[in-house]
PDB file of C-alpha atoms in Angstrom:
ATOM      1  CA  MET A   1     -56.534  16.343  78.191  1.00 83.00           C
ATOM      2  CA  LEU A   2     -53.014  14.917  77.940  1.00 88.00           C
ATOM      3  CA  ARG A   3     -51.262  13.182  80.834  1.00 92.00           C
ATOM      4  CA  ILE A   4     -47.455  13.129  80.828  1.00 91.00           C
ATOM      5  CA  SER A   5     -45.137  11.360  83.260  1.00 92.00           C
ATOM      6  CA  LEU A   6     -41.549  12.581  83.515  1.00 92.00           C
ATOM      7  CA  ARG A   7     -38.604  10.867  85.131  1.00 91.00           C
ATOM      8  CA  ASP A   8     -36.298  12.780  87.438  1.00 94.00           C
ATOM      9  CA  GLY A   9     -34.220  15.180  85.334  1.00 93.00           C
ATOM     10  CA  GLU A  10     -36.217  14.622  82.121  1.00 93.00           C
ATOM     11  CA  ALA A  11     -36.649  17.710  79.963  1.00 92.00           C
ATOM     12  CA  LEU A  12     -39.888  19.035  78.513  1.00 92.00           C
ATOM     13  CA  VAL A  13     -40.334  22.052  76.259  1.00 92.00           C
ATOM     14  CA  VAL A  14     -43.716  23.772  76.505  1.00 90.00           C
ATOM     15  CA  ASN A  15     -44.363  26.652  74.091  1.00 87.00           C
ATOM     16  CA  GLY A  16     -40.628  27.237  73.839  1.00 86.00           C
ATOM     17  CA  ALA A  17     -39.919  27.170  77.592  1.00 89.00           C
ATOM     18  CA  MET A  18     -37.491  24.460  78.761  1.00 90.00           C
ATOM     19  CA  LEU A  19     -38.690  22.672  81.878  1.00 91.00           C
ATOM     20  CA  ARG A  20     -36.887  19.920  83.785  1.00 93.00           C
ATOM     21  CA  ALA A  21     -38.545  17.487  86.178  1.00 92.00           C
ATOM     22  CA  LYS A  22     -37.309  17.431  89.733  1.00 93.00           C
ATOM     23  CA  GLY A  23     -38.227  14.021  91.004  1.00 92.00           C
ATOM     24  CA  ARG A  24     -40.793  11.860  89.287  1.00 93.00           C
ATOM     25  CA  THR A  25     -43.426  14.249  87.959  1.00 90.00           C
ATOM     26  CA  GLU A  26     -46.843  13.783  86.436  1.00 92.00           C
ATOM     27  CA  LEU A  27     -48.447  16.611  84.486  1.00 91.00           C
ATOM     28  CA  VAL A  28     -51.917  17.007  83.055  1.00 92.00           C
ATOM     29  CA  ILE A  29     -52.149  19.349  80.071  1.00 91.00           C
ATOM     30  CA  GLU A  30     -55.644  20.765  79.798  1.00 92.00           C
ATOM     31  CA  ASN A  31     -55.360  23.041  76.776  1.00 91.00           C
ATOM     32  CA  LYS A  32     -53.571  23.129  73.445  1.00 88.00           C
ATOM     33  CA  VAL A  33     -49.826  23.739  73.717  1.00 89.00           C
ATOM     34  CA  ALA A  34     -46.739  22.997  71.681  1.00 90.00           C
ATOM     35  CA  LEU A  35     -44.663  20.526  73.678  1.00 92.00           C
ATOM     36  CA  LEU A  36     -41.791  18.148  73.133  1.00 94.00           C
ATOM     37  CA  ARG A  37     -40.359  15.610  75.560  1.00 91.00           C
ATOM     38  CA  GLY A  38     -36.624  15.371  76.086  1.00 89.00           C
ATOM     39  CA  ARG A  39     -36.036  12.600  73.537  1.00 90.00           C
ATOM     40  CA  GLU A  40     -37.830  14.660  70.858  1.00 94.00           C
ATOM     41  CA  ILE A  41     -35.703  17.778  71.402  1.00 94.00           C
ATOM     42  CA  MET A  42     -32.774  18.300  69.042  1.00 95.00           C
ATOM     43  CA  ALA A  43     -29.891  20.619  69.914  1.00 93.00           C
ATOM     44  CA  PRO A  44     -28.570  22.818  67.082  1.00 94.00           C
ATOM     45  CA  GLU A  45     -25.242  20.953  67.018  1.00 97.00           C
ATOM     46  CA  GLU A  46     -27.093  17.681  66.327  1.00 97.00           C
ATOM     47  CA  ALA A  47     -28.474  19.048  63.025  1.00 96.00           C
ATOM     48  CA  THR A  48     -25.571  17.611  61.015  1.00 96.00           C
ATOM     49  CA  THR A  49     -27.366  16.125  57.984  1.00 95.00           C
ATOM     50  CA  THR A  50     -30.096  17.334  55.649  1.00 95.00           C
ATOM     51  CA  ALA A  51     -32.855  15.344  57.377  1.00 96.00           C
ATOM     52  CA  ARG A  52     -31.645  16.459  60.803  1.00 97.00           C
ATOM     53  CA  ARG A  53     -31.540  20.116  59.697  1.00 96.00           C
ATOM     54  CA  LEU A  54     -35.074  19.621  58.396  1.00 97.00           C
ATOM     55  CA  TYR A  55     -36.110  18.224  61.790  1.00 97.00           C
ATOM     56  CA  TYR A  56     -34.462  21.109  63.640  1.00 96.00           C
ATOM     57  CA  ALA A  57     -36.099  23.770  61.430  1.00 95.00           C
ATOM     58  CA  THR A  58     -39.484  22.072  61.827  1.00 96.00           C
ATOM     59  CA  MET A  59     -38.994  21.832  65.590  1.00 95.00           C
ATOM     60  CA  MET A  60     -38.228  25.561  65.749  1.00 93.00           C
ATOM     61  CA  ALA A  61     -41.309  26.325  63.654  1.00 92.00           C
ATOM     62  CA  TYR A  62     -43.425  24.157  65.972  1.00 93.00           C
ATOM     63  CA  LEU A  63     -42.124  25.617  69.226  1.00 90.00           C
ATOM     64  CA  GLY A  64     -41.613  29.217  68.151  1.00 81.00           C
ATOM     65  CA  ASP A  65     -44.042  32.091  68.176  1.00 76.00           C
ATOM     66  CA  GLU A  66     -43.592  32.640  64.428  1.00 80.00           C
ATOM     67  CA  PRO A  67     -43.572  29.378  62.447  1.00 77.00           C
ATOM     68  CA  GLU A  68     -43.371  31.323  59.181  1.00 81.00           C
ATOM     69  CA  ALA A  69     -39.901  32.554  60.187  1.00 83.00           C
ATOM     70  CA  HIS A  70     -38.565  28.996  59.671  1.00 87.00           C
ATOM     71  CA  LYS A  71     -40.609  28.175  56.583  1.00 88.00           C
ATOM     72  CA  ASN A  72     -37.835  28.925  54.070  1.00 89.00           C
ATOM     73  CA  GLN A  73     -35.328  26.704  55.853  1.00 93.00           C
ATOM     74  CA  VAL A  74     -37.875  23.857  55.974  1.00 94.00           C
ATOM     75  CA  ILE A  75     -38.498  24.250  52.228  1.00 93.00           C
ATOM     76  CA  ASP A  76     -34.768  24.484  51.426  1.00 94.00           C
ATOM     77  CA  GLU A  77     -33.884  21.352  53.423  1.00 95.00           C
ATOM     78  CA  LEU A  78     -36.806  19.375  52.006  1.00 95.00           C
ATOM     79  CA  THR A  79     -35.787  20.401  48.476  1.00 94.00           C
ATOM     80  CA  LEU A  80     -32.320  18.967  49.135  1.00 94.00           C
ATOM     81  CA  LEU A  81     -33.620  15.821  50.822  1.00 94.00           C
ATOM     82  CA  ILE A  82     -36.158  14.612  48.250  1.00 93.00           C
ATOM     83  CA  PRO A  83     -33.629  13.782  45.502  1.00 92.00           C
ATOM     84  CA  ALA A  84     -31.341  12.131  48.079  1.00 88.00           C
ATOM     85  CA  MET A  85     -34.043   9.624  49.076  1.00 90.00           C
ATOM     86  CA  ALA A  86     -33.074   6.353  47.432  1.00 83.00           C
ATOM     87  CA  SER A  87     -36.404   4.587  47.919  1.00 88.00           C
ATOM     88  CA  ASP A  88     -39.990   5.228  46.897  1.00 92.00           C
ATOM     89  CA  GLU A  89     -40.901   4.908  50.592  1.00 93.00           C
ATOM     90  CA  GLY A  90     -38.476   7.690  51.459  1.00 92.00           C
ATOM     91  CA  ARG A  91     -39.856   9.993  48.766  1.00 93.00           C
ATOM     92  CA  ALA A  92     -43.430   9.174  49.888  1.00 95.00           C
ATOM     93  CA  ALA A  93     -42.451  10.118  53.458  1.00 96.00           C
ATOM     94  CA  CYS A  94     -41.115  13.441  52.102  1.00 96.00           C
ATOM     95  CA  VAL A  95     -44.477  14.106  50.447  1.00 96.00           C
ATOM     96  CA  ARG A  96     -46.327  13.151  53.643  1.00 97.00           C
ATOM     97  CA  PHE A  97     -44.064  15.471  55.642  1.00 97.00           C
ATOM     98  CA  ALA A  98     -44.645  18.359  53.204  1.00 96.00           C
ATOM     99  CA  ARG A  99     -48.423  17.912  53.442  1.00 97.00           C
ATOM    100  CA  GLN A 100     -48.366  17.821  57.246  1.00 96.00           C
ATOM    101  CA  VAL A 101     -46.273  20.971  57.524  1.00 94.00           C
ATOM    102  CA  ALA A 102     -48.351  22.776  54.886  1.00 93.00           C
ATOM    103  CA  GLU A 103     -51.434  22.006  56.986  1.00 93.00           C
ATOM    104  CA  GLY A 104     -49.698  23.383  60.099  1.00 89.00           C
ATOM    105  CA  SER A 105     -49.384  19.935  61.719  1.00 93.00           C
ATOM    106  CA  TYR A 106     -45.803  20.487  62.813  1.00 93.00           C
ATOM    107  CA  TYR A 107     -45.820  17.806  65.512  1.00 94.00           C
ATOM    108  CA  ARG A 108     -46.938  15.175  63.005  1.00 96.00           C
ATOM    109  CA  GLY A 109     -44.309  16.535  60.642  1.00 96.00           C
ATOM    110  CA  LEU A 110     -41.666  15.951  63.313  1.00 97.00           C
ATOM    111  CA  THR A 111     -42.819  12.343  63.669  1.00 96.00           C
ATOM    112  CA  THR A 112     -42.522  11.845  59.901  1.00 97.00           C
ATOM    113  CA  CYS A 113     -39.173  13.622  59.905  1.00 97.00           C
ATOM    114  CA  ARG A 114     -37.805  11.058  62.381  1.00 96.00           C
ATOM    115  CA  THR A 115     -38.676   8.454  59.736  1.00 95.00           C
ATOM    116  CA  LEU A 116     -36.831  10.548  57.138  1.00 96.00           C
ATOM    117  CA  ILE A 117     -33.763  10.582  59.403  1.00 96.00           C
ATOM    118  CA  GLU A 118     -33.919   6.769  59.520  1.00 94.00           C
ATOM    119  CA  PHE A 119     -34.143   6.591  55.706  1.00 92.00           C
ATOM    120  CA  GLU A 120     -31.241   9.016  55.383  1.00 92.00           C
ATOM    121  CA  ASP A 121     -29.153   7.024  57.873  1.00 91.00           C
ATOM    122  CA  ALA A 122     -29.903   3.793  56.001  1.00 88.00           C
ATOM    123  CA  THR A 123     -28.856   5.418  52.733  1.00 81.00           C
ATOM    124  CA  THR A 124     -25.565   6.754  54.087  1.00 74.00           C
ATOM    125  CA  ALA A 125     -24.689   3.720  56.246  1.00 63.00           C
ATOM    126  CA  PRO A 126     -23.331   1.600  53.348  1.00 56.00           C
ATOM    127  CA  ALA A 127     -21.113   4.504  52.273  1.00 54.00           C
ATOM    128  CA  ASN A 128     -19.830   4.940  55.819  1.00 54.00           C
ATOM    129  CA  GLU A 129     -19.106   1.214  56.163  1.00 55.00           C
ATOM    130  CA  ALA A 130     -17.115   1.193  52.903  1.00 51.00           C
ATOM    131  CA  ALA A 131     -14.878   4.035  54.085  1.00 51.00           C
TER     132      ALA A 131
END
């Protein structure tokens, strides 16, 4: 059992369906579902970097009826991201992400992918500051 509290207007995706709280709402989830809270949802236009495209493809695999349909994009983005990781920690997170997704643990993969976005941002930040 999972208990979720939503603020007024907060979004929640459950098995691909977008829900929005009207007023303060508390939900109890009693079976296994694919869900993401508003702050975990990425719009397609936000997928502007390799790590963000990886997150978006993984999110679609997690929420969609056919995760295999997004498998190639996940693999392609991860293949581009691994060499771009400047640190051993970043490359280790890529390996952890790949293992999680291979095991079908897409939600855990999304959590790891948020870490990959942070590594990617840290890597590109010095270049952006120099420009």
